[in-house]
mmCIF file of N, CA, C and O in Angstrom:
data_model
loop_
_atom_site.group_PDB
_atom_site.id
_atom_site.type_symbol
_atom_site.label_atom_id
_atom_site.label_comp_id
_atom_site.label_asym_id
_atom_site.label_seq_id
_atom_site.Cartn_x
_atom_site.Cartn_y
_atom_site.Cartn_z
ATOM 1 N N MET A 1 11.094 -3.141 -19.180
ATOM 2 C CA MET A 1 10.967 -2.446 -18.239
ATOM 3 C C MET A 1 11.396 -2.109 -17.148
ATOM 4 O O MET A 1 12.007 -2.327 -16.818
ATOM 5 N N SER A 2 10.628 -1.032 -16.454
ATOM 6 C CA SER A 2 11.501 -0.244 -15.511
ATOM 7 C C SER A 2 10.910 -1.048 -14.373
ATOM 8 O O SER A 2 9.863 -1.193 -14.635
ATOM 9 N N LEU A 3 11.429 -0.112 -13.452
ATOM 10 C CA LEU A 3 12.319 -1.078 -12.019
ATOM 11 C C LEU A 3 10.775 -0.970 -11.262
ATOM 12 O O LEU A 3 10.166 -1.874 -10.336
ATOM 13 N N SER A 4 10.373 0.648 -11.760
ATOM 14 C CA SER A 4 8.710 1.380 -11.346
ATOM 15 C C SER A 4 7.842 -0.012 -11.853
ATOM 16 O O SER A 4 6.896 0.211 -10.683
ATOM 17 N N LYS A 5 7.835 0.879 -12.969
ATOM 18 C CA LYS A 5 6.474 -0.430 -13.748
ATOM 19 C C LYS A 5 6.185 -2.312 -13.170
ATOM 20 O O LYS A 5 5.771 -3.034 -12.629
ATOM 21 N N LEU A 6 7.843 -2.630 -12.658
ATOM 22 C CA LEU A 6 7.684 -3.921 -12.388
ATOM 23 C C LEU A 6 7.684 -4.139 -10.944
ATOM 24 O O LEU A 6 6.562 -4.773 -10.469
ATOM 25 N N ALA A 7 7.716 -2.871 -10.197
ATOM 26 C CA ALA A 7 6.391 -3.095 -8.386
ATOM 27 C C ALA A 7 5.486 -2.580 -9.203
ATOM 28 O O ALA A 7 4.596 -3.657 -7.634
ATOM 29 N N ILE A 8 4.849 -2.059 -9.977
ATOM 30 C CA ILE A 8 3.744 -2.487 -9.437
ATOM 31 C C ILE A 8 2.872 -3.018 -10.116
ATOM 32 O O ILE A 8 2.437 -3.927 -9.501
ATOM 33 N N ALA A 9 3.919 -3.645 -10.800
ATOM 34 C CA ALA A 9 3.394 -5.420 -11.358
ATOM 35 C C ALA A 9 3.320 -6.364 -10.299
ATOM 36 O O ALA A 9 2.236 -7.370 -9.985
ATOM 37 N N LEU A 10 3.809 -6.088 -9.301
ATOM 38 C CA LEU A 10 4.169 -6.872 -8.185
ATOM 39 C C LEU A 10 3.223 -7.469 -7.437
ATOM 40 O O LEU A 10 2.530 -6.926 -6.753
ATOM 41 N N ILE A 11 2.992 -5.680 -7.626
ATOM 42 C CA ILE A 11 2.337 -4.865 -5.957
ATOM 43 C C ILE A 11 0.584 -5.391 -6.932
ATOM 44 O O ILE A 11 -0.742 -6.249 -6.080
ATOM 45 N N ASN A 12 0.227 -5.311 -8.353
ATOM 46 C CA ASN A 12 -0.928 -5.665 -8.548
ATOM 47 C C ASN A 12 -0.967 -7.240 -8.322
ATOM 48 O O ASN A 12 -1.898 -7.982 -7.905
ATOM 49 N N ARG A 13 0.213 -8.276 -8.703
ATOM 50 C CA ARG A 13 0.448 -9.485 -8.350
ATOM 51 C C ARG A 13 -0.313 -9.979 -6.988
ATOM 52 O O ARG A 13 -1.064 -11.040 -7.090
ATOM 53 N N TYR A 14 0.442 -8.858 -6.034
ATOM 54 C CA TYR A 14 0.248 -9.277 -4.208
ATOM 55 C C TYR A 14 -2.009 -9.444 -4.031
ATOM 56 O O TYR A 14 -2.399 -9.827 -3.269
ATOM 57 N N GLN A 15 -2.208 -8.746 -5.323
ATOM 58 C CA GLN A 15 -3.645 -8.241 -4.936
ATOM 59 C C GLN A 15 -4.215 -8.608 -4.938
ATOM 60 O O GLN A 15 -5.651 -9.336 -5.202
ATOM 61 N N ARG A 16 -4.294 -9.263 -6.825
ATOM 62 C CA ARG A 16 -4.882 -10.422 -7.007
ATOM 63 C C ARG A 16 -5.804 -11.784 -6.468
ATOM 64 O O ARG A 16 -6.238 -12.137 -6.512
ATOM 65 N N LYS A 17 -3.755 -11.553 -5.316
ATOM 66 C CA LYS A 17 -4.328 -12.802 -5.300
ATOM 67 C C LYS A 17 -4.763 -13.600 -4.134
ATOM 68 O O LYS A 17 -4.975 -14.145 -2.877
ATOM 69 N N GLY A 18 -5.240 -11.920 -3.164
ATOM 70 C CA GLY A 18 -6.230 -11.737 -2.251
ATOM 71 C C GLY A 18 -5.441 -10.436 -0.950
ATOM 72 O O GLY A 18 -5.643 -10.317 -0.067
ATOM 73 N N GLY A 19 -3.787 -10.673 -1.340
ATOM 74 C CA GLY A 19 -3.835 -9.597 -0.057
ATOM 75 C C GLY A 19 -3.092 -9.548 0.333
ATOM 76 O O GLY A 19 -2.708 -11.037 1.089
ATOM 77 N N SER A 20 -3.051 -9.106 1.800
ATOM 78 C CA SER A 20 -2.481 -9.181 3.068
ATOM 79 C C SER A 20 -3.472 -9.956 3.857
ATOM 80 O O SER A 20 -3.323 -11.147 4.947
ATOM 81 N N LYS A 21 -4.988 -9.977 3.856
ATOM 82 C CA LYS A 21 -6.075 -11.596 3.889
ATOM 83 C C LYS A 21 -5.432 -12.497 3.890
ATOM 84 O O LYS A 21 -5.560 -13.471 4.681
ATOM 85 N N HIS A 22 -5.235 -12.491 2.475
ATOM 86 C CA HIS A 22 -5.032 -14.152 1.588
ATOM 87 C C HIS A 22 -3.155 -13.922 2.356
ATOM 88 O O HIS A 22 -3.353 -15.458 2.867
ATOM 89 N N TYR A 23 -2.153 -13.687 2.533
ATOM 90 C CA TYR A 23 -1.054 -14.112 2.754
ATOM 91 C C TYR A 23 -0.546 -13.619 5.044
ATOM 92 O O TYR A 23 -0.291 -15.033 4.354
ATOM 93 N N PHE A 24 -0.966 -13.071 5.271
ATOM 94 C CA PHE A 24 -1.069 -12.810 6.686
ATOM 95 C C PHE A 24 -1.784 -13.219 7.809
ATOM 96 O O PHE A 24 -2.180 -12.953 8.832
ATOM 97 N N ASN A 25 -3.641 -13.490 6.779
ATOM 98 C CA ASN A 25 -4.486 -13.424 7.278
ATOM 99 C C ASN A 25 -4.866 -11.987 8.555
ATOM 100 O O ASN A 25 -5.952 -12.241 9.471
ATOM 101 N N LEU A 26 -4.716 -10.670 7.554
ATOM 102 C CA LEU A 26 -5.096 -9.466 8.010
ATOM 103 C C LEU A 26 -5.809 -8.892 7.179
ATOM 104 O O LEU A 26 -5.164 -8.975 6.459
ATOM 105 N N GLU A 27 -6.472 -7.747 8.022
ATOM 106 C CA GLU A 27 -7.179 -6.889 6.883
ATOM 107 C C GLU A 27 -6.291 -5.736 7.588
ATOM 108 O O GLU A 27 -5.836 -5.533 8.278
ATOM 109 N N CYS A 28 -6.212 -4.871 6.472
ATOM 110 C CA CYS A 28 -6.201 -3.417 6.362
ATOM 111 C C CYS A 28 -6.763 -2.661 7.046
ATOM 112 O O CYS A 28 -8.100 -2.810 6.983
ATOM 113 N N ASN A 29 -6.243 -1.947 7.979
ATOM 114 C CA ASN A 29 -6.505 -1.123 8.492
ATOM 115 C C ASN A 29 -6.553 0.336 7.851
ATOM 116 O O ASN A 29 -7.386 1.534 8.634
ATOM 117 N N PHE A 30 -6.351 0.096 6.543
ATOM 118 C CA PHE A 30 -6.416 2.044 5.808
ATOM 119 C C PHE A 30 -7.464 1.370 5.061
ATOM 120 O O PHE A 30 -8.189 0.927 3.779
ATOM 121 N N THR A 31 -8.633 3.238 3.709
ATOM 122 C CA THR A 31 -8.751 2.553 2.739
ATOM 123 C C THR A 31 -7.805 3.483 2.325
ATOM 124 O O THR A 31 -8.256 4.848 3.304
ATOM 125 N N PRO A 32 -7.205 3.697 0.591
ATOM 126 C CA PRO A 32 -7.328 2.495 0.167
ATOM 127 C C PRO A 32 -6.300 1.758 1.174
ATOM 128 O O PRO A 32 -5.185 2.484 1.383
ATOM 129 N N THR A 33 -5.468 0.873 0.702
ATOM 130 C CA THR A 33 -5.371 -0.819 1.530
ATOM 131 C C THR A 33 -3.694 -0.437 1.393
ATOM 132 O O THR A 33 -3.505 0.695 0.398
ATOM 133 N N CYS A 34 -3.141 -0.568 2.458
ATOM 134 C CA CYS A 34 -1.331 -0.446 2.160
ATOM 135 C C CYS A 34 -0.299 -0.828 0.839
ATOM 136 O O CYS A 34 -0.148 -0.001 0.447
ATOM 137 N N SER A 35 -1.310 -1.253 0.519
ATOM 138 C CA SER A 35 -1.104 -2.077 -1.051
ATOM 139 C C SER A 35 -1.099 -0.967 -1.826
ATOM 140 O O SER A 35 -0.159 -0.802 -3.078
ATOM 141 N N GLU A 36 -2.614 -0.647 -2.456
ATOM 142 C CA GLU A 36 -3.188 0.632 -3.351
ATOM 143 C C GLU A 36 -1.956 1.596 -2.565
ATOM 144 O O GLU A 36 -1.747 2.140 -3.998
ATOM 145 N N TYR A 37 -2.358 2.126 -1.808
ATOM 146 C CA TYR A 37 -1.390 3.313 -1.617
ATOM 147 C C TYR A 37 0.260 3.223 -1.936
ATOM 148 O O TYR A 37 0.552 4.241 -2.238
ATOM 149 N N THR A 38 1.222 2.267 -1.955
ATOM 150 C CA THR A 38 1.945 1.950 -2.326
ATOM 151 C C THR A 38 2.476 2.423 -3.840
ATOM 152 O O THR A 38 3.437 2.878 -3.405
ATOM 153 N N LYS A 39 1.790 1.379 -3.980
ATOM 154 C CA LYS A 39 1.356 1.517 -5.566
ATOM 155 C C LYS A 39 0.714 3.430 -6.579
ATOM 156 O O LYS A 39 1.986 3.428 -6.464
ATOM 157 N N GLN A 40 -0.065 3.403 -5.323
ATOM 158 C CA GLN A 40 -0.695 5.092 -5.981
ATOM 159 C C GLN A 40 1.408 5.592 -6.410
ATOM 160 O O GLN A 40 1.389 6.868 -6.680
ATOM 161 N N ALA A 41 2.106 5.546 -4.502
ATOM 162 C CA ALA A 41 3.412 6.184 -4.427
ATOM 163 C C ALA A 41 4.473 5.918 -5.044
ATOM 164 O O ALA A 41 4.962 6.342 -5.844
ATOM 165 N N ILE A 42 4.676 5.494 -5.035
ATOM 166 C CA ILE A 42 5.425 4.588 -6.970
ATOM 167 C C ILE A 42 5.216 5.294 -8.051
ATOM 168 O O ILE A 42 6.039 5.821 -7.874
ATOM 169 N N ASP A 43 3.587 5.208 -7.779
ATOM 170 C CA ASP A 43 3.627 5.906 -9.260
ATOM 171 C C ASP A 43 3.785 6.923 -9.893
ATOM 172 O O ASP A 43 3.738 7.691 -10.931
ATOM 173 N N HIS A 44 3.323 8.258 -8.350
ATOM 174 C CA HIS A 44 3.642 9.350 -8.162
ATOM 175 C C HIS A 44 4.736 9.776 -8.254
ATOM 176 O O HIS A 44 5.284 10.904 -8.589
ATOM 177 N N TYR A 45 5.639 9.401 -7.111
ATOM 178 C CA TYR A 45 6.763 9.783 -6.720
ATOM 179 C C TYR A 45 7.769 9.064 -7.025
ATOM 180 O O TYR A 45 9.712 9.824 -7.003
ATOM 181 N N GLY A 46 7.605 8.324 -8.302
ATOM 182 C CA GLY A 46 9.411 6.718 -8.142
ATOM 183 C C GLY A 46 9.206 5.729 -7.025
ATOM 184 O O GLY A 46 8.747 5.613 -6.179
ATOM 185 N N LEU A 47 10.215 4.714 -7.727
ATOM 186 C CA LEU A 47 10.233 3.663 -7.367
ATOM 187 C C LEU A 47 11.190 4.059 -5.725
ATOM 188 O O LEU A 47 10.565 3.675 -4.664
ATOM 189 N N PHE A 48 11.645 4.329 -5.156
ATOM 190 C CA PHE A 48 12.758 4.946 -4.091
ATOM 191 C C PHE A 48 11.188 5.976 -3.452
ATOM 192 O O PHE A 48 11.548 5.259 -2.297
ATOM 193 N N THR A 49 11.187 6.791 -3.392
ATOM 194 C CA THR A 49 10.239 7.434 -2.560
ATOM 195 C C THR A 49 9.188 6.585 -2.322
ATOM 196 O O THR A 49 8.647 7.182 -1.180
ATOM 197 N N GLY A 50 8.416 5.926 -2.894
ATOM 198 C CA GLY A 50 6.334 5.993 -3.424
ATOM 199 C C GLY A 50 6.805 4.236 -2.404
ATOM 200 O O GLY A 50 6.937 4.441 -1.157
ATOM 201 N N THR A 51 8.369 3.152 -2.461
ATOM 202 C CA THR A 51 8.334 2.029 -1.261
ATOM 203 C C THR A 51 8.937 3.129 -0.458
ATOM 204 O O THR A 51 7.827 2.282 0.394
ATOM 205 N N TRP A 52 9.559 3.362 -0.239
ATOM 206 C CA TRP A 52 9.982 4.440 1.483
ATOM 207 C C TRP A 52 8.327 5.111 1.585
ATOM 208 O O TRP A 52 8.266 4.694 3.310
ATOM 209 N N LEU A 53 7.827 5.660 0.953
ATOM 210 C CA LEU A 53 5.945 6.270 2.026
ATOM 211 C C LEU A 53 5.143 4.961 2.250
ATOM 212 O O LEU A 53 4.595 5.127 2.925
ATOM 213 N N GLY A 54 5.659 3.692 1.223
ATOM 214 C CA GLY A 54 4.979 2.446 1.854
ATOM 215 C C GLY A 54 5.118 2.176 3.031
ATOM 216 O O GLY A 54 3.967 1.739 3.397
ATOM 217 N N LEU A 55 6.177 1.600 2.295
ATOM 218 C CA LEU A 55 6.844 0.506 3.859
ATOM 219 C C LEU A 55 6.524 1.611 5.297
ATOM 220 O O LEU A 55 5.721 0.984 6.575
ATOM 221 N N LYS A 56 5.865 3.602 5.677
ATOM 222 C CA LYS A 56 6.115 4.040 6.585
ATOM 223 C C LYS A 56 4.553 3.450 6.471
ATOM 224 O O LYS A 56 4.615 3.396 7.525
ATOM 225 N N ARG A 57 4.290 3.888 5.549
ATOM 226 C CA ARG A 57 2.285 3.927 5.907
ATOM 227 C C ARG A 57 1.989 1.742 6.299
ATOM 228 O O ARG A 57 1.118 1.380 7.035
ATOM 229 N N ILE A 58 2.908 0.849 5.749
ATOM 230 C CA ILE A 58 2.620 0.186 6.739
ATOM 231 C C ILE A 58 2.789 -0.422 8.486
ATOM 232 O O ILE A 58 2.504 -0.773 8.850
ATOM 233 N N ILE A 59 4.147 -0.047 8.105
ATOM 234 C CA ILE A 59 4.779 0.737 10.161
ATOM 235 C C ILE A 59 3.347 0.339 10.678
ATOM 236 O O ILE A 59 3.258 0.746 11.171
ATOM 237 N N ARG A 60 2.965 1.939 9.740
ATOM 238 C CA ARG A 60 1.212 3.004 11.133
ATOM 239 C C ARG A 60 -0.341 0.854 10.867
ATOM 240 O O ARG A 60 -0.947 1.667 11.235
ATOM 241 N N CYS A 61 0.390 0.350 9.777
ATOM 242 C CA CYS A 61 -0.598 -0.560 9.867
ATOM 243 C C CYS A 61 -0.668 -1.854 10.486
ATOM 244 O O CYS A 61 -0.722 -2.880 10.287
ATOM 245 N N SER A 62 -0.126 -1.733 11.414
ATOM 246 C CA SER A 62 0.047 -2.558 12.592
ATOM 247 C C SER A 62 -1.288 -2.796 14.047
ATOM 248 O O SER A 62 -0.786 -4.254 14.515
ATOM 249 N N GLU A 63 -1.504 -3.027 13.476
ATOM 250 C CA GLU A 63 -3.270 -2.454 14.790
ATOM 251 C C GLU A 63 -4.124 -3.803 14.250
ATOM 252 O O GLU A 63 -4.592 -3.907 13.434
ATOM 253 N N PRO A 64 -3.157 -5.737 14.586
ATOM 254 C CA PRO A 64 -4.123 -6.501 13.815
ATOM 255 C C PRO A 64 -5.788 -6.546 14.681
ATOM 256 O O PRO A 64 -6.885 -6.776 13.565
ATOM 257 N N ASP A 65 -6.229 -5.859 15.405
ATOM 258 C CA ASP A 65 -7.777 -5.676 15.679
ATOM 259 C C ASP A 65 -8.255 -4.520 15.724
ATOM 260 O O ASP A 65 -9.257 -4.326 16.016
ATOM 261 N N CYS A 66 -8.108 -4.041 14.615
ATOM 262 C CA CYS A 66 -8.755 -2.041 14.898
ATOM 263 C C CYS A 66 -10.766 -2.341 14.189
ATOM 264 O O CYS A 66 -10.520 -2.954 14.031
ATOM 265 N N ALA A 67 -10.884 -1.857 15.173
ATOM 266 C CA ALA A 67 -12.313 -1.019 15.185
ATOM 267 C C ALA A 67 -12.519 -0.564 14.131
ATOM 268 O O ALA A 67 -13.648 -1.081 13.488
ATOM 269 N N SER A 68 -11.980 -0.223 13.533
ATOM 270 C CA SER A 68 -12.320 1.100 11.772
ATOM 271 C C SER A 68 -11.444 1.459 11.726
ATOM 272 O O SER A 68 -10.135 0.987 11.686
ATOM 273 N N ILE A 69 -11.843 0.734 10.118
ATOM 274 C CA ILE A 69 -11.056 1.743 9.208
ATOM 275 C C ILE A 69 -10.259 2.588 9.164
ATOM 276 O O ILE A 69 -12.329 3.507 8.913
ATOM 277 N N SER A 70 -9.639 3.363 8.772
ATOM 278 C CA SER A 70 -9.672 4.806 8.431
ATOM 279 C C SER A 70 -9.348 5.173 7.409
ATOM 280 O O SER A 70 -8.637 4.157 6.097
ATOM 281 N N HIS A 71 -9.800 6.072 6.573
ATOM 282 C CA HIS A 71 -9.224 7.030 5.313
ATOM 283 C C HIS A 71 -8.069 7.369 5.524
ATOM 284 O O HIS A 71 -7.948 8.700 5.586
ATOM 285 N N ASP A 72 -6.962 6.990 4.549
ATOM 286 C CA ASP A 72 -5.688 7.897 4.847
ATOM 287 C C ASP A 72 -4.910 8.181 3.369
ATOM 288 O O ASP A 72 -4.541 6.866 2.362
ATOM 289 N N PRO A 73 -5.695 8.629 2.026
ATOM 290 C CA PRO A 73 -5.622 8.573 0.610
ATOM 291 C C PRO A 73 -3.739 9.486 0.678
ATOM 292 O O PRO A 73 -3.401 9.825 1.270
ATOM 293 N N LEU A 74 -3.219 8.531 -0.230
ATOM 294 C CA LEU A 74 -2.227 9.499 -0.735
ATOM 295 C C LEU A 74 -2.283 11.051 -0.770
ATOM 296 O O LEU A 74 -1.105 11.935 -0.134
ATOM 297 N N HIS A 75 -2.564 11.700 -0.983
ATOM 298 C CA HIS A 75 -2.530 12.779 -0.733
ATOM 299 C C HIS A 75 -4.657 13.681 -0.708
ATOM 300 O O HIS A 75 -5.161 13.104 -0.787
ATOM 301 N N LYS A 76 -3.951 14.197 -0.248
ATOM 302 C CA LYS A 76 -5.400 14.609 1.158
ATOM 303 C C LYS A 76 -6.322 15.223 -0.176
ATOM 304 O O LYS A 76 -5.792 16.712 -0.484
ATOM 305 N N GLU A 77 -7.547 15.259 0.862
ATOM 306 C CA GLU A 77 -8.038 16.039 0.127
ATOM 307 C C GLU A 77 -8.392 17.696 -0.214
ATOM 308 O O GLU A 77 -7.730 18.238 1.944
ATOM 309 N N LYS A 78 -8.487 18.940 -0.783
ATOM 310 C CA LYS A 78 -8.431 19.991 0.409
ATOM 311 C C LYS A 78 -9.630 20.644 0.451
ATOM 312 O O LYS A 78 -10.860 20.573 -0.090
#
């Protein structure tokens, strides 16, 4: 199993267990969620670039009482 597939499997497990709501009692401020975004980024760009993009996204998702959820897909629609 490649490291990318392992990372995606771990993200899938995190999501099945309830994600940020379960582990941190927080709702993600984005759609798709930060974990889904990271999973898509790893699948598309590979482990290192995908993880870096995911971490940058998680850092932006720091407002615990956000009034609305922002749509922020990995690839912007044209």
